[in-house]
Amino acid sequence: MNPDVHEGGDADHPEERGTPVGRRVFLGTLALGALGVVAAPPLQRGLEGFLGGAADKDPTGLTGLLPNGGGFRYYSVASSVPRRNADTYRLKVDGLVDHPATYTLADLRALPQTRMVRDVQCVTGWRVPDTPFEGVRLSRLLDAAGVRPTARAIRFTCFDGTYSESLTLAQARRADVLVALRMQDKDLGHSHGGPVRLYVAPMYFYKSAKWLSGITVTDEVRPGYWEERGYDVDAWVGRSNGRDDEPTS
Ligand SMILES: Nc1nc2c(c(=O)[nH]1)N[C@H]1C(S)=C(S)[C@@H](COP(=O)(O)O)O[C@H]1N2
Ligand SMILES: [Mo]
């Protein structure tokens, strides 16, 4: 991809969190280099909606540190996101399946839960080590739905009305891909995409769609929100987005 993406300050040193200039340079360079678009406005609007303008010192709007966020930044490309709770939350599974289904939060909680502790890694450089996530394996929901032979991919949609994501069917069936109900051993709060978000452990965190409301089985990959704006569809940590790890030998 564009070699300029390597310029992003802390991008190569993700342990150095909280360096907004580095992240700004990195994201700005990536967005401009890849597509000639500026990714800032939607993110800025998103942060203003939640943090009341706390992001005005950062034109990308990426520096909204959550109070007590433990290193997480708050991201939303939508300016406001409705709240869903145990009464109002629904997750729809449809598309190329034999048994479309709609799950409530109670339905999801009643299924076997998988807990994983991995590093969260945002493509812009910040990282939250050893973060527990817990939820239902996506593969379980796909098996229950009966994926048809022509299916190749999954499209994820969100009740923020804006964000979307994608995985190939093979990626979606990995054991380390969860429909997550809990993070850091607590029920997922609204700001982190609760009550239910996707968690794609081996990929950059933009794959982990917050406020998950739809899982549609499709015949081909349809690039998600950031992927339409220049980020890699196959977002393996350390092996995508111009950030390939150094060879170890
Ligand atoms: N619906 C939705 N999901 C999203 C995003 C978003 O803007 N909207 N941002 C993505 C990005 S770029 C990151 S780094 C993480 C941030 O998750 P957090 O806000 O819980 O830290 O969510 C991902 N999922
Ligand atoms: Mo991100």
XYZ file of N, CA and C and ligand atoms in Angstrom:
772
model
N 0.858 -1.190 0.000
C 0.000 0.000 0.000
C 0.891 1.236 0.000
N 0.343 2.344 0.323
C 1.101 3.588 0.314
C 2.188 3.561 1.389
N 3.452 3.738 0.997
C 4.513 3.688 2.006
C 4.384 4.796 3.049
N 3.652 5.850 2.727
C 3.496 6.938 3.689
C 2.854 6.490 4.993
N 2.132 5.391 4.931
C 1.449 4.990 6.160
C 2.449 4.680 7.272
N 3.698 4.418 6.902
C 4.675 4.114 7.947
C 5.114 5.352 8.713
N 4.719 6.509 8.242
C 5.152 7.727 8.927
C 4.463 7.960 10.252
N 3.383 7.267 10.487
C 2.561 7.610 11.645
C 3.220 7.312 12.970
N 3.950 8.268 13.495
C 4.535 8.290 14.832
C 4.387 7.004 15.627
N 3.355 6.932 16.437
C 3.232 5.812 17.348
C 2.701 4.562 16.657
N 2.462 4.648 15.371
C 1.922 3.473 14.696
C 2.853 2.270 14.857
N 4.153 2.531 14.859
C 5.096 1.435 15.006
C 5.412 1.140 16.464
N 4.869 1.922 17.361
C 5.118 1.730 18.789
C 3.792 1.800 19.531
N 2.953 0.793 19.302
C 1.592 0.866 19.836
C 1.555 0.928 21.358
N 2.650 0.535 21.999
C 2.619 0.597 23.465
C 2.659 2.034 23.969
N 3.069 2.953 23.071
C 3.088 4.355 23.490
C 1.721 4.967 23.219
N 0.851 4.775 24.178
C -0.511 5.240 23.980
C -0.613 6.731 24.251
N -1.698 7.286 23.803
C -1.994 8.666 24.134
C -1.084 9.658 23.452
N -0.682 9.381 22.236
C 0.109 10.336 21.468
C -0.707 10.748 20.251
N -1.597 11.701 20.441
C -2.568 12.028 19.398
C -1.926 12.523 18.106
N -0.774 13.185 18.203
C -0.172 13.681 16.972
C 0.214 12.520 16.064
N 0.823 11.513 16.666
C 1.219 10.361 15.867
C 0.017 9.708 15.211
N -1.034 9.538 15.966
C -2.207 8.887 15.397
C -2.844 9.760 14.332
N -2.816 11.078 14.580
C -3.426 11.959 13.597
C -2.663 11.887 12.288
N -1.340 11.938 12.402
C -0.523 11.862 11.191
C -0.790 10.548 10.475
N -0.831 9.493 11.256
C -1.003 8.184 10.649
C -2.333 8.072 9.913
N -3.420 8.388 10.593
C -4.731 8.215 9.969
C -4.899 9.191 8.811
N -4.462 10.426 9.031
C -4.592 11.413 7.975
C -3.817 10.998 6.743
N -2.612 10.519 6.966
C -1.783 10.116 5.841
C -2.383 8.918 5.133
N -2.874 7.991 5.922
C -3.466 6.800 5.316
C -4.688 7.181 4.487
N -5.549 7.983 5.066
C -6.778 8.338 4.358
C -6.462 9.131 3.096
N -5.567 10.089 3.213
C -5.243 10.908 2.051
C -4.501 10.095 1.016
N -3.556 9.295 1.495
C -2.743 8.524 0.561
C -3.560 7.495 -0.180
N -4.491 6.875 0.512
C -5.213 5.772 -0.102
C -6.327 6.261 -1.017
N -7.022 7.263 -0.628
C -8.246 7.604 -1.335
C -8.385 9.090 -1.660
N -7.550 9.903 -1.044
C -7.730 11.330 -1.216
C -8.944 11.862 -0.492
N -9.349 11.178 0.537
C -10.444 11.695 1.348
C -9.943 11.913 2.767
N -10.608 12.759 3.482
C -10.252 13.008 4.871
C -11.277 12.324 5.754
N -10.765 11.509 6.653
C -11.667 10.700 7.468
C -12.178 11.464 8.678
N -11.710 12.676 8.870
C -11.982 13.358 10.134
C -13.452 13.723 10.379
N -14.157 14.279 9.438
C -15.463 14.835 9.810
C -16.425 13.873 10.492
N -16.613 12.658 9.975
C -17.580 11.800 10.666
C -17.143 11.449 12.075
N -15.835 11.232 12.275
C -15.371 10.893 13.609
C -15.523 12.076 14.541
N -15.247 13.253 14.044
C -15.386 14.451 14.857
C -16.830 14.599 15.317
N -17.746 14.419 14.394
C -19.155 14.513 14.757
C -19.494 13.484 15.818
N -18.942 12.273 15.636
C -19.234 11.228 16.595
C -18.774 11.593 17.993
N -17.589 12.138 18.077
C -17.077 12.491 19.396
C -17.827 13.658 19.987
N -18.178 14.624 19.158
C -18.930 15.764 19.679
C -20.249 15.303 20.282
N -20.853 14.331 19.617
C -22.124 13.848 20.114
C -22.030 13.295 21.531
N -20.897 12.666 21.841
C -20.777 12.028 23.147
C -19.985 12.833 24.152
N -18.994 13.535 23.678
C -18.065 14.164 24.625
C -18.244 15.666 24.672
N -19.274 16.156 24.008
C -19.590 17.565 24.098
C -18.468 18.460 23.631
N -17.826 18.103 22.544
C -16.817 18.987 21.971
C -15.439 18.802 22.574
N -15.272 17.795 23.408
C -13.964 17.572 24.025
C -12.884 17.279 23.000
N -13.307 16.983 21.791
C -12.331 16.608 20.770
C -11.841 17.788 19.954
N -12.205 19.022 20.324
C -11.903 20.100 19.385
C -10.419 20.401 19.200
N -9.576 19.876 20.059
C -8.150 20.103 19.824
C -7.569 19.118 18.809
N -8.315 18.149 18.452
C -7.815 17.142 17.525
C -8.725 17.080 16.300
N -8.238 17.554 15.167
C -9.117 17.613 14.001
C -9.627 16.255 13.539
N -8.958 15.194 13.902
C -9.493 13.904 13.490
C -10.587 13.443 14.438
N -10.655 14.062 15.605
C -11.645 13.622 16.576
C -11.358 12.251 17.146
N -10.120 11.858 17.130
C -9.815 10.495 17.543
C -9.326 10.383 18.969
N -9.202 11.500 19.652
C -8.506 11.437 20.938
C -9.445 11.378 22.128
N -10.697 11.083 21.913
C -11.622 11.057 23.040
C -11.338 9.892 23.965
N -10.571 10.150 24.977
C -10.307 9.103 25.957
C -11.525 8.937 26.845
N -11.990 7.738 26.968
C -13.109 7.500 27.854
C -12.673 7.733 29.289
N -13.509 8.391 30.076
C -13.205 8.452 31.501
C -13.151 7.018 32.034
N -12.132 6.697 32.754
C -11.937 5.326 33.246
C -11.921 4.300 32.117
N -11.511 4.729 30.955
C -11.561 3.821 29.821
C -10.416 2.833 29.781
N -9.462 2.977 30.648
C -8.374 2.013 30.715
C -7.593 1.917 29.415
N -7.385 3.048 28.755
C -6.598 3.035 27.529
C -7.438 2.974 26.272
N -8.712 2.688 26.424
C -9.576 2.684 25.256
C -9.881 4.097 24.799
N -10.039 4.260 23.521
C -10.628 5.476 22.999
C -12.045 5.150 22.572
N -12.852 6.169 22.618
C -14.225 5.975 22.200
C -14.355 6.312 20.722
N -14.895 5.406 19.954
C -15.066 5.640 18.531
C -16.520 5.464 18.141
N -17.038 6.428 17.411
C -18.302 6.215 16.720
C -18.343 7.102 15.497
N -18.702 6.543 14.383
C -18.842 7.353 13.182
C -20.239 7.964 13.115
N -21.121 7.537 13.992
C -22.467 8.116 14.037
C -22.513 9.177 15.129
N -23.281 10.239 14.881
C -23.278 11.346 15.832
C -24.026 11.005 17.108
N -25.025 10.190 17.018
C -25.671 9.716 18.236
C -26.149 8.296 17.984
N -26.150 7.518 19.022
C -26.504 6.107 18.899
C -27.598 5.812 19.915
N -28.700 5.237 19.445
C -29.769 4.918 20.392
C -29.299 3.863 21.390
N -29.886 3.871 22.557
C -29.546 2.861 23.556
C -30.478 1.671 23.431
N -29.896 0.499 23.533
C -30.711 -0.727 23.537
C -30.385 -1.497 24.802
N -31.418 -2.076 25.391
C -31.218 -2.839 26.623
C -31.800 -4.241 26.456
N -31.886 -4.963 27.558
C -32.344 -6.355 27.492
C -33.755 -6.458 26.921
N -34.557 -5.415 27.087
C -35.922 -5.451 26.547
C -35.968 -5.114 25.068
N -35.094 -4.232 24.634
C -35.246 -3.680 23.279
C -34.214 -4.199 22.288
N -33.178 -4.860 22.769
C -32.128 -5.310 21.855
C -32.583 -6.507 21.024
N -32.250 -6.464 19.731
C -32.492 -7.616 18.857
C -31.302 -7.791 17.920
N -30.939 -9.048 17.677
C -29.898 -9.374 16.694
C -30.518 -10.281 15.638
N -30.484 -9.808 14.402
C -31.109 -10.546 13.307
C -30.039 -11.294 12.507
N -30.286 -12.543 12.235
C -29.406 -13.343 11.385
C -30.208 -13.730 10.148
N -29.722 -13.289 8.985
C -30.515 -13.553 7.772
C -29.599 -13.685 6.558
N -30.154 -13.569 5.382
C -29.378 -13.742 4.159
C -29.428 -15.173 3.669
N -28.273 -15.682 3.229
C -28.207 -17.008 2.619
C -28.165 -18.094 3.686
N -29.273 -18.204 4.421
C -29.375 -19.204 5.489
C -30.722 -19.919 5.376
N -30.768 -21.132 5.898
C -32.019 -21.884 5.867
C -32.963 -21.467 6.987
N -32.393 -20.976 8.091
C -33.218 -20.646 9.257
C -32.888 -19.260 9.782
N -33.425 -18.222 9.168
C -33.206 -16.873 9.693
C -33.717 -16.813 11.136
N -33.076 -15.972 11.940
C -33.443 -15.936 13.360
C -33.263 -14.535 13.905
N -34.020 -14.243 14.953
C -33.827 -12.998 15.689
C -33.590 -13.359 17.144
N -32.462 -12.904 17.674
C -32.072 -13.206 19.046
C -32.320 -12.005 19.945
N -32.855 -12.288 21.130
C -32.867 -11.274 22.180
C -31.567 -11.403 22.974
N -31.346 -10.456 23.886
C -30.173 -10.550 24.746
C -30.248 -11.804 25.617
N -31.436 -12.116 26.093
C -31.601 -13.326 26.918
C -31.281 -14.573 26.103
N -31.702 -14.587 24.841
C -31.375 -15.730 23.974
C -29.865 -15.909 23.881
N -29.161 -14.808 23.664
C -27.706 -14.884 23.502
C -27.039 -15.307 24.809
N -27.546 -14.787 25.922
C -26.959 -15.136 27.226
C -27.166 -16.605 27.559
N -28.222 -17.195 26.995
C -28.528 -18.598 27.302
C -27.638 -19.570 26.530
N -26.936 -19.071 25.525
C -26.059 -19.943 24.732
C -24.704 -20.084 25.429
N -23.942 -21.123 25.095
C -22.615 -21.288 25.708
C -21.731 -20.059 25.446
N -21.032 -19.608 26.485
C -20.205 -18.412 26.395
C -18.728 -18.803 26.318
N -18.001 -18.067 25.499
C -16.561 -18.270 25.366
C -15.855 -17.014 25.850
N -14.827 -17.177 26.697
C -14.062 -16.029 27.184
C -12.650 -16.097 26.617
N -12.179 -14.968 26.113
C -10.831 -14.882 25.536
C -10.141 -13.650 26.081
N -8.854 -13.768 26.341
C -8.073 -12.621 26.806
C -6.971 -12.346 25.787
N -7.131 -11.253 25.064
C -6.188 -10.908 23.995
C -5.933 -9.405 24.026
N -4.950 -8.963 23.268
C -4.699 -7.522 23.154
C -5.672 -6.901 22.166
N -6.238 -5.762 22.539
C -7.014 -4.969 21.594
C -6.054 -4.035 20.878
N -6.140 -4.011 19.560
C -5.196 -3.203 18.787
C -5.958 -2.386 17.741
N -5.967 -1.083 17.926
C -6.561 -0.204 16.915
C -5.533 0.068 15.841
N -5.975 0.185 14.627
C -5.059 0.384 13.505
C -4.325 1.726 13.613
N -4.873 2.670 14.364
C -4.214 3.966 14.495
C -3.128 3.958 15.567
N -2.915 2.843 16.228
C -1.742 2.742 17.069
C -1.971 2.426 18.528
N -3.133 2.714 19.068
C -3.294 2.437 20.497
C -3.673 0.985 20.726
N -3.287 0.519 21.882
C -3.456 -0.889 22.191
C -3.862 -1.023 23.643
N -4.716 -1.978 23.927
C -5.084 -2.272 25.310
C -4.752 -3.741 25.543
N -3.676 -4.003 26.278
C -3.243 -5.393 26.433
C -4.196 -6.204 27.308
N -4.206 -7.496 27.054
C -4.878 -8.475 27.921
C -6.305 -8.081 28.282
N -7.115 -7.898 27.269
C -8.499 -7.476 27.488
C -9.434 -8.678 27.355
N -10.141 -9.025 28.428
C -11.075 -10.139 28.315
C -12.347 -9.746 27.552
N -12.715 -10.606 26.637
C -14.011 -10.510 25.963
C -14.742 -11.825 26.179
N -16.050 -11.752 26.223
C -16.835 -12.956 26.458
C -18.134 -12.883 25.668
N -18.492 -13.993 25.072
C -19.742 -14.016 24.326
C -19.913 -15.334 23.598
N -20.778 -15.290 22.596
C -21.136 -16.489 21.840
C -20.271 -16.539 20.586
N -19.713 -17.684 20.316
C -18.953 -17.807 19.069
C -19.868 -17.528 17.882
N -19.393 -16.696 16.967
C -20.168 -16.418 15.760
C -20.463 -17.709 15.001
N -19.503 -18.637 14.994
C -19.698 -19.896 14.268
C -20.931 -20.649 14.764
N -21.207 -20.509 16.056
C -22.381 -21.183 16.617
C -23.673 -20.614 16.016
N -23.734 -19.301 15.906
C -24.936 -18.683 15.336
C -25.063 -19.041 13.853
N -23.930 -19.115 13.169
C -23.970 -19.472 11.747
C -24.417 -20.921 11.578
N -23.910 -21.809 12.420
C -24.328 -23.211 12.337
C -25.831 -23.336 12.600
N -26.312 -22.599 13.585
C -27.742 -22.654 13.906
C -28.586 -22.139 12.745
N -28.032 -21.182 12.010
C -28.793 -20.588 10.910
C -28.802 -21.476 9.670
N -27.834 -22.369 9.557
C -27.775 -23.223 8.375
C -27.327 -22.448 7.153
N -26.025 -22.197 7.080
C -25.463 -21.412 5.973
C -25.563 -22.197 4.673
N -26.066 -21.557 3.648
C -26.261 -22.230 2.356
C -24.949 -22.362 1.588
N -24.880 -23.330 0.663
C -23.621 -23.612 -0.044
C -23.094 -22.432 -0.868
N -23.943 -21.554 -1.328
C -23.472 -20.435 -2.141
C -22.873 -19.298 -1.306
N -22.961 -19.408 0.006
C -22.499 -18.317 0.871
C -20.985 -18.226 0.881
N -20.474 -16.981 0.930
C -19.026 -16.772 0.962
C -18.598 -15.782 2.050
N -19.518 -14.988 2.544
C -19.107 -13.874 3.408
C -20.229 -13.486 4.354
N -19.870 -12.606 5.293
C -20.845 -12.078 6.239
C -20.785 -10.557 6.206
N -21.949 -9.952 6.248
C -22.028 -8.509 6.409
C -22.661 -8.220 7.762
N -22.002 -7.342 8.518
C -22.478 -6.970 9.849
C -23.031 -5.556 9.799
N -24.182 -5.360 10.388
C -24.760 -4.020 10.461
C -25.031 -3.674 11.923
N -25.219 -2.387 12.158
C -25.225 -1.861 13.528
C -26.430 -0.959 13.733
N -26.895 -0.898 14.975
C -28.070 -0.049 15.222
C -27.710 1.421 15.399
N -26.451 1.777 15.151
C -26.141 3.204 14.996
C -26.607 3.707 13.631
N -26.997 2.783 12.769
C -27.543 3.147 11.467
C -26.507 3.466 10.421
N -25.212 3.376 10.751
C -24.172 3.836 9.844
C -23.065 2.818 9.598
N -22.572 2.248 10.680
C -21.365 1.425 10.572
C -21.707 0.062 9.989
N -20.732 -0.520 9.308
C -20.897 -1.885 8.826
C -19.523 -2.538 8.807
N -19.528 -3.831 8.764
C -18.277 -4.585 8.675
C -18.506 -5.838 7.848
N -17.399 -6.544 7.578
C -17.490 -7.749 6.772
C -16.448 -8.754 7.234
N -16.729 -10.012 6.972
C -15.728 -11.069 7.120
C -16.007 -12.087 6.025
N -14.972 -12.786 5.593
C -15.241 -13.945 4.761
C -15.867 -15.013 5.655
N -16.508 -15.980 5.034
C -17.138 -17.038 5.823
C -16.085 -17.802 6.624
N -14.928 -18.045 6.006
C -13.866 -18.766 6.719
C -13.390 -17.971 7.927
N -13.227 -16.682 7.777
C -12.830 -15.846 8.922
C -13.901 -15.879 9.998
N -15.150 -15.770 9.565
C -16.255 -15.696 10.523
C -16.379 -16.969 11.347
N -15.924 -18.087 10.793
C -16.054 -19.363 11.497
C -14.903 -19.638 12.445
N -13.916 -18.745 12.511
C -12.801 -18.935 13.439
C -13.292 -18.957 14.885
N -12.584 -19.710 15.686
C -12.970 -19.829 17.100
C -12.732 -18.535 17.876
N -11.901 -17.629 17.339
C -11.604 -16.387 18.063
C -12.411 -15.202 17.527
N -13.574 -15.497 16.980
C -14.508 -14.437 16.562
C -15.795 -14.602 17.372
N -16.111 -13.583 18.148
C -17.241 -13.670 19.082
C -18.302 -12.623 18.798
N -19.532 -12.996 19.092
C -20.588 -12.018 19.291
C -20.528 -11.726 20.789
N -19.903 -10.599 21.129
C -19.477 -10.365 22.512
C -20.563 -9.664 23.321
N -20.779 -10.176 24.527
C -21.723 -9.571 25.464
C -20.999 -8.893 26.617
N -19.743 -9.281 26.834
C -18.987 -8.745 27.964
C -17.572 -8.379 27.544
N -17.041 -7.354 28.174
C -15.667 -6.917 27.950
C -15.104 -6.518 29.301
N -13.855 -6.865 29.553
C -13.234 -6.575 30.859
C -14.098 -7.102 31.995
N -14.692 -8.263 31.754
C -15.505 -8.959 32.752
C -16.688 -8.156 33.285
N -17.192 -7.292 32.415
C -18.435 -6.565 32.721
C -19.331 -6.627 31.483
N -20.626 -6.513 31.690
C -21.515 -6.400 30.534
C -21.064 -5.205 29.710
N -21.126 -5.346 28.394
C -20.659 -4.272 27.511
C -21.509 -3.020 27.704
N -20.861 -1.932 28.063
C -21.585 -0.670 28.203
C -21.891 -0.052 26.850
N -22.746 0.933 26.875
C -23.176 1.555 25.629
C -21.994 2.099 24.808
N -21.069 2.784 25.461
C -19.997 3.438 24.705
C -19.083 2.429 24.017
N -18.979 1.248 24.563
C -18.150 0.221 23.926
C -18.959 -0.678 22.992
N -20.167 -0.255 22.651
C -20.925 -0.997 21.651
C -21.964 -1.935 22.228
N -22.251 -1.791 23.529
C -23.233 -2.650 24.164
C -24.656 -2.359 23.712
N -25.498 -3.353 23.928
C -25.228 -4.565 24.717
C -24.459 -5.651 23.972
N -24.329 -5.544 22.670
C -23.677 -6.620 21.921
C -22.815 -6.023 20.811
N -21.553 -6.433 20.764
C -20.678 -6.033 19.663
C -20.003 -7.272 19.089
N -19.475 -7.107 17.906
C -18.642 -8.154 17.339
C -17.253 -8.041 17.957
N -16.560 -9.159 18.119
C -15.162 -9.127 18.547
C -14.357 -10.068 17.654
N -13.515 -9.477 16.825
C -12.678 -10.243 15.895
C -11.251 -10.160 16.431
N -10.888 -11.104 17.294
C -9.635 -11.005 18.049
C -8.388 -10.866 17.181
N -8.250 -11.560 16.059
C -6.977 -11.494 15.328
C -6.854 -10.282 14.408
N -7.827 -9.427 14.377
C -7.798 -8.305 13.439
C -7.839 -6.968 14.170
N -7.446 -5.917 13.462
C -7.536 -4.580 14.031
C -8.974 -4.317 14.491
N -9.055 -3.461 15.485
C -10.307 -3.318 16.247
C -11.440 -2.723 15.415
N -11.140 -2.133 14.268
C -12.251 -1.604 13.466
C -13.138 -2.709 12.925
N -12.599 -3.949 12.878
C -13.448 -5.062 12.461
C -14.513 -5.389 13.514
N -14.274 -4.995 14.744
C -15.155 -5.366 15.850
C -16.314 -4.378 15.958
N -17.282 -4.576 15.096
C -18.411 -3.641 14.993
C -19.167 -3.538 16.309
N -19.353 -2.307 16.751
C -20.111 -2.032 17.969
C -21.617 -1.977 17.658
N -22.428 -2.121 18.685
C -23.899 -1.996 18.555
C -24.433 -2.923 17.447
N -23.975 -4.158 17.496
C -24.289 -5.120 16.432
C -25.787 -5.424 16.390
N -26.373 -5.322 15.214
C -27.809 -5.610 15.086
C -28.135 -6.561 13.941
N -27.192 -6.751 13.025
C -27.498 -7.619 11.896
C -26.306 -8.447 11.444
N -26.564 -9.717 11.186
C -25.564 -10.636 10.636
C -26.197 -11.211 9.385
N -25.732 -10.766 8.232
C -26.333 -11.194 6.976
C -25.321 -12.024 6.198
N -25.710 -13.239 5.865
C -24.837 -14.113 5.098
C -24.995 -13.776 3.618
N -23.864 -13.520 2.947
C -23.881 -13.007 1.576
C -23.038 -13.882 0.652
N -23.119 -13.610 -0.648
C -22.349 -14.421 -1.586
C -20.982 -13.816 -1.892
N -20.726 -12.599 -1.408
C -19.393 -12.018 -1.565
C -19.169 -10.962 -0.490
N -17.884 -10.657 -0.275
C -17.545 -9.654 0.728
C -17.994 -8.284 0.254
N -18.710 -7.601 1.130
C -19.041 -6.210 0.861
C -18.263 -5.355 1.857
N -17.312 -4.562 1.383
C -16.445 -3.839 2.310
C -17.232 -2.983 3.291
N -16.740 -2.922 4.524
C -17.411 -2.176 5.575
C -17.077 -0.695 5.535
N -17.505 -0.003 6.579
C -17.423 1.465 6.615
C -16.000 1.972 6.383
N -15.057 1.527 7.197
C -13.681 2.030 7.037
C -13.008 1.430 5.812
N -13.481 0.272 5.400
C -12.886 -0.395 4.241
C -13.246 0.335 2.944
N -14.414 0.958 2.937
C -14.759 1.806 1.791
C -13.922 3.079 1.791
N -13.270 3.347 2.939
C -12.466 4.564 3.076
C -10.982 4.249 3.130
N -10.574 3.109 2.607
C -9.164 2.850 2.380
C -8.487 1.827 3.274
N -9.166 1.368 4.311
C -8.535 0.367 5.180
C -8.729 -1.030 4.597
N -7.836 -1.932 4.994
C -7.862 -3.275 4.429
C -9.077 -4.073 4.917
N -9.650 -4.844 4.006
C -10.759 -5.723 4.363
C -10.240 -6.876 5.233
N -9.106 -7.413 4.854
C -8.470 -8.457 5.667
C -7.513 -7.765 6.626
N -7.972 -7.555 7.822
C -7.296 -6.609 8.725
C -6.492 -7.312 9.811
N -5.757 -8.355 9.435
C -4.940 -9.090 10.413
C -3.990 -8.137 11.121
N -3.924 -8.237 12.416
C -3.002 -7.385 13.177
C -1.566 -7.702 12.756
N -0.840 -6.651 12.397
C 0.566 -6.792 12.026
C 0.801 -7.260 10.605
N -0.267 -7.583 9.895
C -0.096 -8.083 8.529
C -1.077 -7.427 7.567
N -1.386 -6.159 7.811
C -2.318 -5.465 6.930
C -2.144 -3.971 7.105
N -2.825 -3.202 6.279
C -2.837 -1.749 6.400
C -1.429 -1.150 6.390
N -0.540 -1.767 5.631
C 0.809 -1.228 5.494
C 1.634 -1.348 6.754
N 1.222 -2.225 7.664
C 1.915 -2.304 8.944
C 2.426 -3.709 9.177
N 2.985 -4.286 8.121
C 3.482 -5.653 8.255
C 4.613 -5.725 9.276
N 4.539 -6.742 10.095
C 5.608 -6.941 11.083
C 6.920 -7.235 10.375
N 8.021 -6.900 11.052
C 9.347 -7.231 10.525
C 9.494 -8.753 10.511
N 10.175 -9.272 9.494
C 10.471 -10.701 9.539
C 11.313 -11.015 10.781
N 11.103 -12.157 11.364
C 11.776 -12.455 12.626
C 13.118 -13.142 12.427
N 13.396 -13.677 11.245
C 14.631 -14.448 11.073
C 15.822 -13.539 10.829
N -20.649 0.761 15.134
C -19.333 1.104 15.209
N -18.426 0.146 15.501
C -17.114 0.462 15.569
C -16.664 1.772 15.303
C -17.641 2.770 15.002
O -17.324 3.952 14.772
N -18.969 2.400 14.961
N -15.311 2.064 15.355
C -14.375 0.942 15.234
C -13.020 1.311 15.610
S -12.079 2.157 14.460
C -12.483 0.936 16.808
S -10.846 1.213 17.206
C -13.319 0.290 17.842
C -13.324 1.137 19.101
O -14.045 0.503 20.111
P -14.264 1.280 21.484
O -15.028 2.528 21.178
O -14.989 0.293 22.343
O -12.879 1.595 22.026
O -14.659 0.083 17.437
C -14.830 -0.252 16.074
N -16.226 -0.525 15.865
Mo -9.966 1.967 15.312
